[in-house]
Each structure stands twice: as C-alpha cells, then as structure tokens.
Short mmCIF file of C-alpha atoms in Angstrom, two decimals:
data_model
loop_
_atom_site.label_atom_id
_atom_site.label_comp_id
_atom_site.label_asym_id
_atom_site.label_seq_id
_atom_site.Cartn_x
_atom_site.Cartn_y
_atom_site.Cartn_z
CA MET A 1 118.97 177.32 78.77
CA PRO A 2 116.22 175.57 80.74
CA ASP A 3 112.95 177.49 80.94
CA SER A 4 111.99 178.97 84.31
CA LEU A 5 108.86 177.43 85.74
CA ASP A 6 106.86 178.66 88.70
CA ILE A 7 105.62 175.84 90.91
CA GLN A 8 102.34 177.70 91.32
CA GLU A 9 101.67 177.27 87.58
CA THR A 10 102.10 173.49 87.61
CA PRO A 11 99.55 170.79 88.46
CA VAL A 12 99.83 168.55 91.50
CA LEU A 13 102.88 166.51 90.69
CA SER A 14 102.71 163.42 92.83
CA GLY A 15 100.67 160.69 94.36
CA ALA A 16 101.54 159.90 97.95
CA GLY A 17 104.37 157.47 98.59
CA LEU A 18 105.48 156.80 95.03
CA LEU A 19 108.76 158.69 94.75
CA GLY A 20 110.40 155.92 96.76
CA LEU A 21 109.38 153.39 94.14
CA VAL A 22 111.14 155.38 91.45
CA THR A 23 114.19 156.07 93.65
CA THR A 24 114.83 152.41 94.52
CA GLY A 25 113.80 151.08 91.10
CA MET A 26 110.64 149.08 90.75
CA TYR A 27 111.84 146.98 87.82
CA SER A 28 114.19 144.05 88.32
CA ASP A 29 114.98 143.57 84.62
CA PRO A 30 116.66 146.52 82.85
CA LEU A 31 115.04 145.49 79.56
CA SER A 32 111.60 146.09 81.10
CA MET A 33 112.03 149.79 80.41
CA TYR A 34 111.62 149.04 76.68
CA ARG A 35 108.26 147.49 77.50
CA GLU A 36 107.19 150.59 79.40
CA TYR A 37 108.10 153.00 76.62
CA LEU A 38 106.62 150.91 73.81
CA GLN A 39 103.52 150.42 75.94
CA ASN A 40 103.13 154.18 76.26
CA ALA A 41 103.60 154.59 72.51
CA ALA A 42 100.90 151.99 71.87
CA ASP A 43 98.47 153.76 74.21
CA ALA A 44 99.06 157.14 72.57
CA ILE A 45 98.64 155.74 69.07
CA ALA A 46 95.53 153.75 70.01
CA ALA A 47 93.92 156.77 71.70
CA ARG A 48 94.23 158.85 68.53
CA GLU A 49 93.39 155.94 66.22
CA LEU A 50 96.68 156.30 64.36
CA VAL A 51 97.26 152.58 63.94
CA ALA A 52 98.17 152.99 60.26
CA THR A 53 101.24 155.04 61.24
CA ALA A 54 102.27 153.02 64.29
CA ARG A 55 106.04 153.03 63.89
CA VAL A 56 108.75 153.16 66.55
CA THR A 57 112.47 153.57 65.84
CA ILE A 58 115.06 152.60 68.45
CA THR A 59 118.62 153.92 68.22
CA ILE A 60 121.28 152.35 70.45
CA ASP A 61 124.57 154.23 70.77
CA VAL A 62 126.93 151.83 72.52
CA SER A 63 129.99 154.09 72.61
CA GLY A 64 127.97 157.06 73.84
CA ARG A 65 125.91 154.83 76.21
CA ARG A 66 122.66 156.37 74.97
CA VAL A 67 119.31 154.99 73.81
CA ARG A 68 116.66 156.87 71.84
CA ILE A 69 113.10 155.57 71.32
CA ARG A 70 110.99 157.67 68.95
CA ASP A 71 107.43 157.02 67.79
CA ASP A 72 105.47 158.83 65.11
CA GLY A 73 102.32 158.97 67.22
CA PRO A 74 100.25 162.08 67.95
CA GLY A 75 102.78 163.65 70.31
CA MET A 76 101.89 166.26 72.97
CA SER A 77 101.54 169.99 73.21
CA ARG A 78 103.58 171.82 75.84
CA LYS A 79 100.58 171.94 78.18
CA GLU A 80 99.93 168.21 77.77
CA ALA A 81 103.60 167.42 78.31
CA LEU A 82 103.71 169.29 81.60
CA GLU A 83 100.47 167.69 82.80
CA ARG A 84 101.48 164.15 81.89
CA LEU A 85 105.26 163.97 82.20
CA LEU A 86 105.89 165.76 85.49
CA PRO A 87 103.54 164.04 87.99
CA ILE A 88 104.57 160.76 89.62
CA GLY A 89 101.91 158.22 90.44
CA ARG A 90 99.14 160.10 88.68
CA SER A 91 97.84 159.07 85.30
CA SER A 92 94.95 160.03 83.05
CA LYS A 93 94.91 156.54 81.56
CA ARG A 94 91.93 154.27 82.09
CA ILE A 95 92.44 151.24 84.30
CA GLY A 96 91.65 148.11 82.34
CA ALA A 97 91.39 149.95 79.04
CA ASP A 98 94.90 151.33 78.60
CA ARG A 99 98.13 149.36 78.81
CA GLY A 100 99.68 151.66 81.40
CA PHE A 101 97.84 153.43 84.17
CA ARG A 102 99.96 153.86 87.30
CA GLY A 103 101.96 156.93 86.30
CA VAL A 104 105.45 155.61 87.08
CA GLY A 105 106.43 153.48 84.05
CA ARG A 106 107.85 156.37 82.03
CA LEU A 107 110.52 156.85 84.72
CA ALA A 108 111.69 153.23 84.54
CA GLY A 109 114.87 154.35 82.78
CA LEU A 110 115.99 156.37 85.83
CA ALA A 111 117.04 153.12 87.50
CA TYR A 112 119.52 152.47 84.67
CA ALA A 113 120.66 155.88 83.39
CA LYS A 114 121.65 159.29 84.75
CA THR A 115 119.11 161.14 82.63
CA VAL A 116 115.80 160.36 80.94
CA SER A 117 114.58 163.00 78.50
CA PHE A 118 111.14 163.28 76.90
CA SER A 119 110.85 165.36 73.73
CA THR A 120 107.56 165.92 71.92
CA ARG A 121 105.22 168.13 69.95
CA ALA A 122 101.75 167.61 68.48
CA CYS A 123 101.98 169.58 65.20
CA ALA A 124 104.42 171.35 62.93
CA GLU A 125 103.46 174.82 64.20
CA GLN A 126 104.60 174.01 67.74
CA SER A 127 108.05 174.12 69.25
CA VAL A 128 109.47 170.97 70.78
CA THR A 129 109.13 170.59 74.54
CA ARG A 130 111.85 168.60 76.30
CA ILE A 131 111.62 167.47 79.91
CA THR A 132 114.76 165.88 81.34
CA TRP A 133 114.78 163.93 84.59
CA HIS A 134 118.08 163.54 86.49
CA SER A 135 118.40 160.42 88.60
CA GLU A 136 121.18 161.83 90.79
CA ARG A 137 118.87 164.67 91.86
CA LEU A 138 116.14 162.37 93.16
CA PRO A 139 115.87 163.19 96.87
CA ASP A 140 114.63 160.97 99.64
CA LEU A 141 110.91 160.80 100.07
CA ALA A 142 109.60 164.11 101.35
CA SER A 143 107.35 164.25 104.37
CA THR A 144 104.59 166.43 102.93
CA GLU A 145 102.87 166.81 99.58
CA SER A 146 104.14 170.35 98.98
CA GLU A 147 107.75 169.38 99.72
CA LEU A 148 107.43 166.45 97.36
CA ASP A 149 106.19 168.70 94.54
CA ARG A 150 109.16 171.03 95.05
CA ALA A 151 111.52 168.04 95.10
CA ILE A 152 110.17 166.77 91.80
CA LEU A 153 110.73 170.15 90.10
CA ASP A 154 114.28 170.13 91.43
CA CYS A 155 114.82 166.83 89.58
CA VAL A 156 113.87 168.07 86.12
CA ASP A 157 114.97 170.52 83.45
CA ILE A 158 112.34 171.87 81.04
CA GLU A 159 113.40 173.25 77.66
CA THR A 160 111.78 174.61 74.51
CA LEU A 161 113.57 173.61 71.30
CA PRO A 162 113.13 174.70 67.68
CA GLY A 163 111.29 172.08 65.66
CA SER A 164 113.28 172.23 62.43
CA ASP A 165 115.11 168.95 63.09
CA TYR A 166 112.09 167.01 64.33
CA PRO A 167 109.00 165.37 62.76
CA GLU A 168 105.70 167.23 62.66
CA HIS A 169 104.32 165.13 65.51
CA PHE A 170 106.29 162.64 67.58
CA PHE A 171 107.25 161.48 71.04
CA GLU A 172 110.81 160.58 71.96
CA VAL A 173 112.47 159.10 75.03
CA GLU A 174 116.23 159.33 75.39
CA LEU A 175 118.36 157.69 78.05
CA GLY A 176 121.68 159.41 78.66
CA ASP A 177 124.78 157.94 80.30
CA VAL A 178 123.41 154.43 80.78
CA ALA A 179 124.85 152.87 83.93
CA ARG A 180 127.60 150.31 83.39
CA HIS A 181 125.87 147.71 85.55
CA SER A 182 122.92 147.60 83.13
CA ALA A 183 124.62 148.52 79.86
CA GLY A 184 125.24 144.85 79.03
CA LEU A 185 121.51 144.42 78.50
CA VAL A 186 120.16 147.91 77.77
CA LEU A 187 122.72 148.48 74.99
CA ASN A 188 122.80 144.91 73.66
CA ARG A 189 121.00 144.97 70.31
CA GLU A 190 120.36 141.22 70.21
CA ALA A 191 119.02 141.15 73.76
CA VAL A 192 116.81 144.18 73.05
CA ARG A 193 115.48 142.67 69.82
CA ASP A 194 114.71 139.33 71.52
CA TYR A 195 113.01 141.03 74.47
CA ILE A 196 110.83 143.26 72.29
CA GLY A 197 109.86 140.31 70.10
CA GLU A 198 108.80 138.30 73.12
CA VAL A 199 107.08 140.93 75.26
CA CYS A 200 106.04 143.99 73.27
CA PRO A 201 103.14 144.57 70.80
CA VAL A 202 104.85 143.51 67.58
CA PRO A 203 103.40 141.26 64.84
CA LEU A 204 103.61 137.48 64.82
CA GLY A 205 106.42 136.07 62.70
CA THR A 206 105.75 135.93 58.95
CA GLU A 207 106.73 132.24 58.90
CA PHE A 208 104.28 131.27 61.64
CA PRO A 209 101.68 129.06 59.89
CA PHE A 210 98.73 130.23 62.00
CA THR A 211 99.14 134.02 61.84
CA GLU A 212 95.94 134.56 59.82
CA ARG A 213 93.95 132.20 62.03
CA VAL A 214 95.07 134.13 65.11
CA GLU A 215 93.87 137.40 63.56
CA ARG A 216 90.50 135.85 62.68
CA LEU A 217 89.88 135.01 66.35
CA PHE A 218 89.20 138.68 67.14
CA ALA A 219 86.44 141.01 66.10
CA ALA A 220 87.69 144.08 64.24
CA GLU A 221 87.41 146.29 67.34
CA GLU A 222 89.25 143.70 69.49
CA LEU A 223 92.15 142.97 67.12
CA PRO A 224 95.38 143.48 69.13
CA LEU A 225 97.28 146.60 68.16
CA THR A 226 100.77 145.99 66.80
CA LEU A 227 103.66 148.39 66.40
CA GLU A 228 106.26 148.42 63.65
CA VAL A 229 109.42 148.52 65.77
CA LEU A 230 112.67 149.02 63.91
CA LEU A 231 116.11 148.99 65.47
CA ASP A 232 118.22 151.62 63.77
CA GLY A 233 120.26 149.92 61.05
CA ASP A 234 117.92 146.95 60.64
CA SER A 235 115.94 146.54 57.43
CA VAL A 236 113.26 144.27 58.93
CA PRO A 237 111.00 145.27 61.86
CA VAL A 238 111.02 143.18 65.03
CA GLU A 239 108.62 140.22 65.00
CA ARG A 240 107.48 137.74 67.59
CA PRO A 241 109.72 134.65 67.78
CA HIS A 242 107.22 132.17 66.31
CA GLY A 243 108.40 130.39 63.17
CA GLN A 244 107.34 127.32 61.20
CA ALA A 245 108.52 124.86 63.84
CA VAL A 246 109.76 124.40 67.39
CA GLN A 247 113.53 124.03 67.75
CA LEU A 248 114.42 121.47 70.42
CA SER A 249 117.73 121.31 72.28
CA ASN A 250 119.02 118.38 70.19
CA ASN A 251 118.69 120.45 66.99
CA THR A 252 115.44 118.66 66.15
CA GLU A 253 112.78 120.71 64.34
CA VAL A 254 109.21 119.91 65.34
CA PRO A 255 106.63 121.57 63.05
CA PHE A 256 103.37 122.97 64.36
CA THR A 257 100.62 120.56 63.43
CA GLU A 258 97.31 121.81 64.82
CA PHE A 259 95.69 125.10 65.84
CA GLN A 260 93.33 125.29 68.82
CA GLU A 261 91.38 128.40 69.73
CA VAL A 262 90.56 129.23 73.34
CA ARG A 263 87.60 131.38 74.40
CA ILE A 264 86.81 132.15 78.03
CA PRO A 265 83.48 133.82 78.90
CA SER A 266 83.23 136.59 81.47
CA VAL A 267 81.63 135.99 84.84
CA ASP A 268 78.37 137.75 83.92
CA ASP A 269 78.29 136.46 80.32
CA THR A 270 78.54 140.01 78.98
CA GLY A 271 81.29 139.04 76.60
CA GLU A 272 84.54 137.14 76.45
CA ALA A 273 87.02 137.51 79.27
CA ALA A 274 89.86 136.24 77.11
CA ILE A 275 90.64 134.87 73.66
CA GLY A 276 93.65 132.73 73.00
CA TRP A 277 95.25 130.03 70.90
CA ILE A 278 97.50 127.01 71.22
CA ALA A 279 99.83 125.80 68.46
CA HIS A 280 100.10 122.04 68.96
CA SER A 281 103.13 120.03 67.88
CA SER A 282 104.39 116.49 68.43
CA TYR A 283 105.27 117.28 72.06
CA LEU A 284 108.67 115.60 71.90
CA GLY A 285 109.85 117.31 75.07
CA ALA A 286 110.62 120.63 76.71
CA ILE A 287 111.29 123.57 74.39
CA PRO A 288 114.60 125.35 75.13
CA ARG A 289 114.39 128.65 76.96
CA HIS A 290 116.42 130.54 74.35
CA GLY A 291 113.58 130.11 71.84
CA ARG A 292 111.58 132.65 73.89
CA LEU A 293 108.21 131.21 72.88
CA ARG A 294 107.55 128.26 75.16
CA GLY A 295 104.65 128.26 77.59
CA ILE A 296 101.11 129.62 77.52
CA ARG A 297 101.67 133.40 77.71
CA ALA A 298 99.32 136.10 78.99
CA ARG A 299 98.90 139.38 77.13
CA VAL A 300 96.92 142.55 77.85
CA GLY A 301 96.72 145.10 75.04
CA ASN A 302 99.18 142.81 73.26
CA ILE A 303 101.76 143.41 76.01
CA GLN A 304 103.01 140.29 77.76
CA ILE A 305 102.19 139.94 81.44
CA GLY A 306 104.72 137.88 83.38
CA GLY A 307 106.78 135.37 81.45
CA GLU A 308 106.74 131.77 80.34
CA ALA A 309 105.79 130.60 83.84
CA VAL A 310 102.80 132.90 84.34
CA PHE A 311 100.30 130.00 84.35
CA ASP A 312 102.57 127.32 85.84
CA ASP A 313 100.39 126.95 88.93
CA LEU A 314 97.38 125.98 86.82
CA PHE A 315 99.13 122.94 85.31
CA ALA A 316 98.91 119.64 87.18
CA GLU A 317 102.61 119.28 86.33
CA GLU A 318 104.18 122.64 85.60
CA ARG A 319 106.92 121.03 83.45
CA PHE A 320 104.35 120.54 80.68
CA ASN A 321 104.08 124.32 80.32
CA ARG A 322 107.61 124.13 78.86
CA TRP A 323 106.39 121.75 76.13
CA CYS A 324 103.69 123.95 74.59
CA VAL A 325 103.25 127.23 72.69
CA GLY A 326 100.26 129.54 73.01
CA GLU A 327 98.83 132.87 74.12
CA LEU A 328 95.86 134.17 76.06
CA HIS A 329 94.78 137.77 75.33
CA ILE A 330 92.87 139.24 78.27
CA LEU A 331 89.89 141.30 77.10
CA ASP A 332 87.94 141.79 80.35
CA SER A 333 88.96 145.20 81.72
CA ARG A 334 88.23 143.93 85.23
CA ILE A 335 91.22 141.58 85.07
CA ILE A 336 93.96 144.06 85.91
CA PRO A 337 97.75 143.49 85.83
CA ASN A 338 99.50 144.06 89.14
CA ALA A 339 102.08 146.81 89.64
CA ARG A 340 105.03 144.62 88.64
CA ARG A 341 103.09 143.27 85.67
CA ASP A 342 104.05 139.70 86.50
CA TYR A 343 100.45 138.58 87.20
CA PHE A 344 97.00 140.05 87.92
CA GLU A 345 95.21 141.62 90.83
CA PRO A 346 93.15 139.00 92.70
CA GLY A 347 89.36 139.01 92.37
CA PRO A 348 86.36 137.07 91.06
CA HIS A 349 87.08 137.87 87.42
CA LEU A 350 90.59 136.47 87.68
CA ARG A 351 89.27 133.34 89.42
CA ASN A 352 86.76 132.87 86.60
CA LEU A 353 89.61 133.08 84.07
CA GLU A 354 91.68 130.54 85.99
CA ASN A 355 88.76 128.13 86.46
CA HIS A 356 88.07 128.06 82.71
CA LEU A 357 91.74 127.82 81.84
CA VAL A 358 92.51 124.78 84.02
CA PRO A 359 90.68 122.22 81.78
CA VAL A 360 92.48 123.61 78.71
CA LEU A 361 95.84 123.16 80.39
CA ARG A 362 94.90 119.68 81.61
CA HIS A 363 94.22 118.75 78.00
CA ILE A 364 97.73 119.88 77.07
CA SER A 365 99.17 117.78 79.90
CA ALA A 366 97.21 114.76 78.66
CA LEU A 367 98.57 115.26 75.14
CA CYS A 368 102.11 115.48 76.48
CA ARG A 369 101.71 112.27 78.49
CA ARG A 370 100.06 110.44 75.59
CA GLU A 371 102.74 111.41 73.09
CA SER A 372 105.49 110.58 75.57
CA ALA A 373 104.00 107.13 76.24
CA ALA A 374 103.63 106.45 72.51
CA ARG A 375 107.28 107.42 71.91
CA ASN A 376 108.39 105.11 74.73
CA ARG A 377 106.42 102.23 73.21
CA THR A 378 107.89 102.93 69.78
CA ARG A 379 111.37 103.10 71.26
CA LYS A 380 110.89 99.73 72.95
CA VAL A 381 109.59 98.19 69.72
CA LEU A 382 112.62 99.41 67.77
CA THR A 383 115.03 98.24 70.46
CA ALA A 384 113.44 94.77 70.55
CA LEU A 385 113.37 94.55 66.75
CA THR A 386 117.04 95.51 66.51
CA ASN A 387 117.82 92.85 69.12
CA VAL A 388 116.02 90.17 67.04
CA GLU A 389 117.82 91.25 63.85
CA GLU A 390 121.19 91.05 65.59
CA LEU A 391 120.23 87.66 67.00
CA HIS A 392 119.43 86.37 63.49
CA ALA A 393 122.72 87.71 62.13
CA LEU A 394 124.62 85.89 64.87
CA ALA A 395 122.66 82.67 64.37
CA ILE A 396 123.47 82.48 60.63
CA SER A 397 127.10 83.59 61.04
CA GLY A 398 128.40 80.03 61.48
CA LEU A 399 130.35 81.16 64.52
CA LEU A 400 128.12 79.07 66.80
CA THR A 401 127.30 75.40 66.93
CA ALA A 402 124.17 74.26 65.13
CA GLU A 403 122.55 73.63 68.51
CA ASP A 404 123.29 77.14 69.82
CA SER A 405 122.20 78.75 66.56
CA THR A 406 118.88 76.85 66.61
CA ARG A 407 118.34 77.90 70.20
CA LEU A 408 118.89 81.56 69.29
CA VAL A 409 116.43 81.29 66.39
CA ARG A 410 113.75 79.85 68.71
CA GLU A 411 114.35 82.71 71.15
CA GLY A 412 114.07 85.23 68.32
CA LEU A 413 110.78 83.80 67.08
CA GLN A 414 109.37 83.90 70.60
CA GLN A 415 110.48 87.52 71.02
CA LEU A 416 108.83 88.44 67.74
CA GLN A 417 105.59 86.79 68.80
CA ASP A 418 105.61 88.62 72.13
CA LEU A 419 106.40 91.88 70.33
CA GLN A 420 103.59 91.54 67.80
CA GLU A 421 101.09 90.79 70.55
CA SER A 422 102.11 93.82 72.63
CA ILE A 423 102.34 96.60 70.04
CA LEU A 424 99.55 98.82 68.80
CA GLN A 425 99.31 99.57 65.10
CA ARG A 426 99.45 103.33 65.75
CA ASP A 427 102.72 103.03 67.66
CA VAL A 428 104.83 101.95 64.70
CA GLU A 429 105.40 103.22 61.19
CA SER A 430 104.84 101.08 58.11
CA GLY A 431 108.60 100.65 57.67
CA THR A 432 108.87 99.14 61.14
CA LEU A 433 106.06 96.69 60.40
CA GLU A 434 107.90 95.60 57.26
CA ARG A 435 111.03 95.01 59.31
CA LEU A 436 109.04 92.83 61.71
CA GLU A 437 107.69 90.75 58.83
CA ASP A 438 111.14 90.38 57.27
CA ALA A 439 112.67 89.31 60.58
CA GLU A 440 109.99 86.66 61.09
CA SER A 441 110.44 85.35 57.54
CA GLN A 442 114.20 85.10 57.91
CA LEU A 443 114.06 83.33 61.26
CA SER A 444 111.41 80.90 60.01
CA SER A 445 113.59 79.91 57.03
CA PHE A 446 116.79 79.61 59.06
CA SER A 447 119.38 76.98 58.16
CA HIS A 448 122.76 76.56 59.81
CA ARG A 449 125.68 77.56 57.60
CA ARG A 450 129.11 76.03 57.39
CA VAL A 451 132.15 77.30 59.28
CA PRO A 452 132.83 80.91 58.25
CA PRO A 453 136.07 82.01 56.58
CA GLN A 454 137.24 83.65 59.85
CA LEU A 455 137.79 80.11 61.28
CA ASP A 456 139.42 78.59 58.19
CA ASP A 457 142.95 78.93 59.59
CA ILE A 458 142.03 77.13 62.84
CA SER A 459 142.27 73.37 63.12
CA PRO A 460 138.92 71.54 63.00
CA SER A 461 139.40 70.25 66.54
CA GLU A 462 139.68 73.84 67.84
CA VAL A 463 136.76 75.20 65.77
CA VAL A 464 134.21 73.38 67.93
CA ILE A 465 135.83 74.81 71.06
CA TYR A 466 135.60 78.33 69.70
CA GLN A 467 131.99 77.81 68.64
CA LYS A 468 131.05 76.60 72.14
CA VAL A 469 132.83 79.55 73.74
CA PHE A 470 131.03 81.90 71.35
CA GLY A 471 127.76 80.23 72.27
CA ALA A 472 128.50 80.94 75.92
CA LEU A 473 129.20 84.58 75.02
CA ALA A 474 125.86 84.79 73.22
CA THR A 475 124.16 83.54 76.39
CA LEU A 476 126.02 85.78 78.83
CA ALA A 477 126.24 89.03 76.86
CA PRO A 478 123.55 91.71 77.43
CA SER A 479 122.53 91.57 73.76
CA PRO A 480 123.35 89.68 70.57
CA GLY A 481 125.01 92.82 69.21
CA ILE A 482 127.42 93.00 72.14
CA ALA A 483 128.06 89.24 71.86
CA ARG A 484 128.91 89.66 68.17
CA ASN A 485 131.30 92.53 68.95
CA LEU A 486 133.07 90.44 71.59
CA ILE A 487 133.35 87.51 69.19
CA GLU A 488 134.85 89.76 66.53
CA LEU A 489 137.40 91.02 69.05
CA VAL A 490 138.33 87.45 69.94
CA MET A 491 138.67 86.56 66.28
CA ALA A 492 140.88 89.59 65.63
CA LYS A 493 143.08 88.68 68.59
CA THR A 494 143.32 85.07 67.45
CA SER A 495 144.25 86.14 63.93
CA LYS A 496 147.09 88.32 65.27
CA ASN A 497 148.42 85.46 67.39
CA HIS A 498 148.38 83.15 64.39
CA GLN A 499 150.39 85.76 62.51
CA GLY A 500 153.02 85.83 65.25
CA THR A 501 152.11 89.04 67.03
CA PRO A 502 154.05 89.07 70.35
CA GLU A 503 151.99 88.54 73.53
CA THR A 504 152.96 88.61 77.18
CA ASP A 505 151.26 85.23 77.47
CA PRO A 506 150.84 83.88 73.94
CA ASP A 507 148.32 81.29 75.06
CA ARG A 508 146.04 83.75 76.89
CA ILE A 509 143.52 86.13 75.27
CA THR A 510 141.63 88.77 77.33
CA ILE A 511 138.83 90.82 75.79
CA ASN A 512 137.12 93.67 77.71
CA ASN A 513 134.30 96.02 76.91
CA SER A 514 131.95 98.16 78.99
CA LYS A 515 129.45 95.38 79.69
CA ALA A 516 131.39 92.13 79.44
CA ALA A 517 134.86 90.71 79.91
CA VAL A 518 136.06 87.40 78.47
CA THR A 519 139.22 85.45 79.10
CA LEU A 520 140.17 82.52 76.79
CA ARG A 521 143.15 80.21 76.81
CA ARG A 522 144.19 78.76 73.49
CA HIS A 523 145.40 75.17 73.40
CA THR A 524 147.65 73.19 71.23
CA ALA A 525 146.55 70.04 69.49
CA THR A 526 148.10 67.92 72.26
CA ASN A 527 145.62 69.13 74.92
CA ALA A 528 142.68 70.09 72.70
CA GLU A 529 140.56 67.25 74.09
CA SER A 530 140.62 68.76 77.61
CA PRO A 531 140.33 72.48 76.99
CA ASP A 532 140.72 75.00 79.76
CA THR A 533 138.23 77.60 78.61
CA GLN A 534 136.96 80.39 80.83
CA SER A 535 134.20 82.87 80.13
CA ASN A 536 133.35 85.60 82.61
CA SER A 537 130.82 88.39 82.41
CA SER A 538 130.73 91.63 84.34
#
C-alpha cells in the first residue's frame, strides 16, 4: 500500500510553468531518456567520488514493455528522495558543474511510458523508498503554486519496501507499460546500445588507436568520468563507436593516421575553456551516418551536446564536418547547454569558444580539399596511363595499317610527355611511375607486326579494307579500349559469317555499344576494289 503523505510535510514541489513541459514532452527523441538517466547516475557517482564503482545495468523487457536502469552509486535516503524526486523544475545541482541542473530530466520517461518509478536507498540499514509517477494523472497546468503542488502529489505514489532483494546502496529507474509509439526505439537493444555509445559517458573503444593519447590530454582532476554500462545479457560493456578505422559507404576501410589535440583558452585566461582532439584519416569522402562517429562532437561532463551537426555553422562548407572525426570537451562552467541540450546558451564565453574553433575547422576543410584534389589528379593520371597502354596494345595488334599504327604510337608518346610534365611526384605511387616508364619504353621501341591470326581466313585484298576500317574506328571511338572492343565484335561477327551463320542480310554487319555504332558491308572479290564501307559514331 502507498504511504500516506501530508502535503504540509513536503518541500515546495515545483518551479513556475514547468509542468507543461513535462506534460507535452520536452524531448523529441525517445532514446534521449537514456541520456537523462545515465547523466543523473554520473552526477550522483561523481558527487560522492565513487568512480571506481561506476556501473549501470540496463534491463529491457520487450514482452512486458518495461525498462529498468540501475546504478550502484550512493543512492538516497528517504528524506533525500522526497526532496529531490518530487519537485519539478527545482534542482540542487550546480549549473555548469553538474551534467543536469534543470530538475525535469528525470521525468523524461513520462512522455513514453505510463509509469516511471524511482527506487533507492543509501545504506543497508535503510528500507527502499519507491516513488512512482503516473503519466495519465498529470493534470493541466494549475493556476497557482499551491494548486500545482497538490496536483503533483496526486500524480505520484510513494512506497516503502523491504531491502532484502536490493543492493546496499543503489538508484533505480523503471519505466512501466512503454507506449507502443515509442517502443520500437525504447525497447530496441541495438538502438539503445548505439545511442548510449554515441551520446553517454562510456569509454572510448578498445580498438581506437588514440585512446591513451586522449586520456593524457586532461589533468587528473579534469579526466572525463566514464560509466560501465552493461545491457542485461551482454558480456561486454557499451563503448563509444570509435574503432581502428573509418568505414566508408563503399565498404572501404580508412585507418586513422594522425592525432591532433585542440586546446581553447578561456576569455579571461584563467584556464582552458575546452580540450579536444581530432583523429585525421585520408579524407576519402563523407563518413556514413550509421557509423555514429562522424563530425566534431561537443561534450560536457562527457555527455554529448547536440549531434554530428552541432558545429556545422562554423565550417566554411558544412559537408566537410561529415568527413572528420573528433570531440571537444567543454570545461568552462560558463558555457552552459541549453534546455534541449542541442547547443549552448549564448554569451561571450560561447563566442570565445566559437572564435577559437573556426581556424581549427578551416584547417580540416583545407585538408579535405587538398586530399580530394590529389585524388582527382591521381585518378586522371591513371585514366590517361590506361588510355596510353590500350593505345599501344591496339597499335601492335596488327589489326591496323602500318600508317595508322605509327600515328597511334606518336599520339601515345605525346600523351606520355604531356602527362609527365603535368604530374607531381607526390600524386602517384612508385608502381604508377614504373608503368609510365614501361609504356614509354614500349612505344619508343614499336615495330609494326604482321597480319594477326584473326585475319588469316580473309583474302589479302579484304585485309587492307578491314585494317582501314579499324583505323577509322580507332580515330572515332572515345578511347582505344572501346575501339579494340568494337574491332573484336566485328571480328567475331565476321568469323560467324565465314562459318555460315545465317544473317538477315549476309553482307551487312552492324555493331552497337553504348558509345559507338558501326555498320560495315562485306564485299566479294568481284567488287573489292570499290568497297562500300561505312563507319558511324554516336
């Protein structure tokens, strides 16, 4: 049975105008409630200096539509529980020092469940106090302070439970009857694990190559607190999503190559406003969203503020914020997160942070542009080199006249010269340089070969005609490779006709591909001296 509680014995329970925020739901993302409850656990543990025992266990009961979040922090006595868990909009936390401070975050679950229960005790000698809030009892905003206090007490049940089944000291939040509209996220273990790893105060991934360097950025008293968060049934606690490399959308792995520390002084030079880091890579392109690590992130008390786009406005081109990985830990207590925790309250200290951050982000943009330009140059070099190699293969094939082959070789040598004059040594790998040298050597030692075996079954008078037509193809086709493919198609068609393959018009051959179309008319020996040969390109 719920305990009876006289309103005269309770503290002031509300701050003006805040019940409406809880009633309508101040959080747009159902998963944000996990942030609020882990944030409160971190504050309680940090306040009592119990970092060595900072463990949180999360139990998700899908069939029962329930969630339980229990930490082994200091817990609360009955008196503390009533003082801290009943008021709305009042908090004893320190603005700028604690992670939470507005007095409404603990009720975030009311937007997504019918009940939110808080169970706690501070030592083994105490009973367990449970305070249960009922979302369906939340009334409309009352007109006076006293009415609002009475309304809040009407929304809660307060119980005293025996402590035999509970830890000596703990704090537990339980959501009962999670709403169906939010159950897809709130009860989704993978979504919960990913969200906690991205947003909440958990350790960096064990595979991240710069974990120790990140820790060395901070003085002992500034080292970000981390919680050991374990989803019930998992053997490994939740970690941040950083691994050895960045996974791009084309299944390419790009390893982290360089670590850059970021330090931003406070306005009055009394200390550092923020400390951060950037893990540089090859900047091959935008990192996929599902990796949950792209962008320069902001964190206060090791809790993420906003998301991947929090500093988009400070980039000259915001797209480059999708190419990089990094964090900025805000240390200046005068830079305060706003109520929605998606950015910070405006003021001179925030402007100082932004002004110092802009050059850092411009440097990232410059790296992205530089790497992109270098890749484009390398791509052009490889395309041109492949074109020259295909040109050489066609020239020595014997499928062209000696005159056309010599012309192709001269073109290839000129292309190589132009290519060598335009490239920078840093743009190409040693293997590519060797290919350039080989191509030049082969073209320089070119000699025309005899008629290839493919033309052996064609009369000598027709061979020259074919070679001239193939020369025209080499001139008209977009590349030597495409010309060679078209020639091979013609040869295959000719071979079939010689073997008696039926044709609608046995003297007409039509070859099509995506970039060129060719029509040829074969001729008998009687009219070979006046060939009717057509070659069209589209």
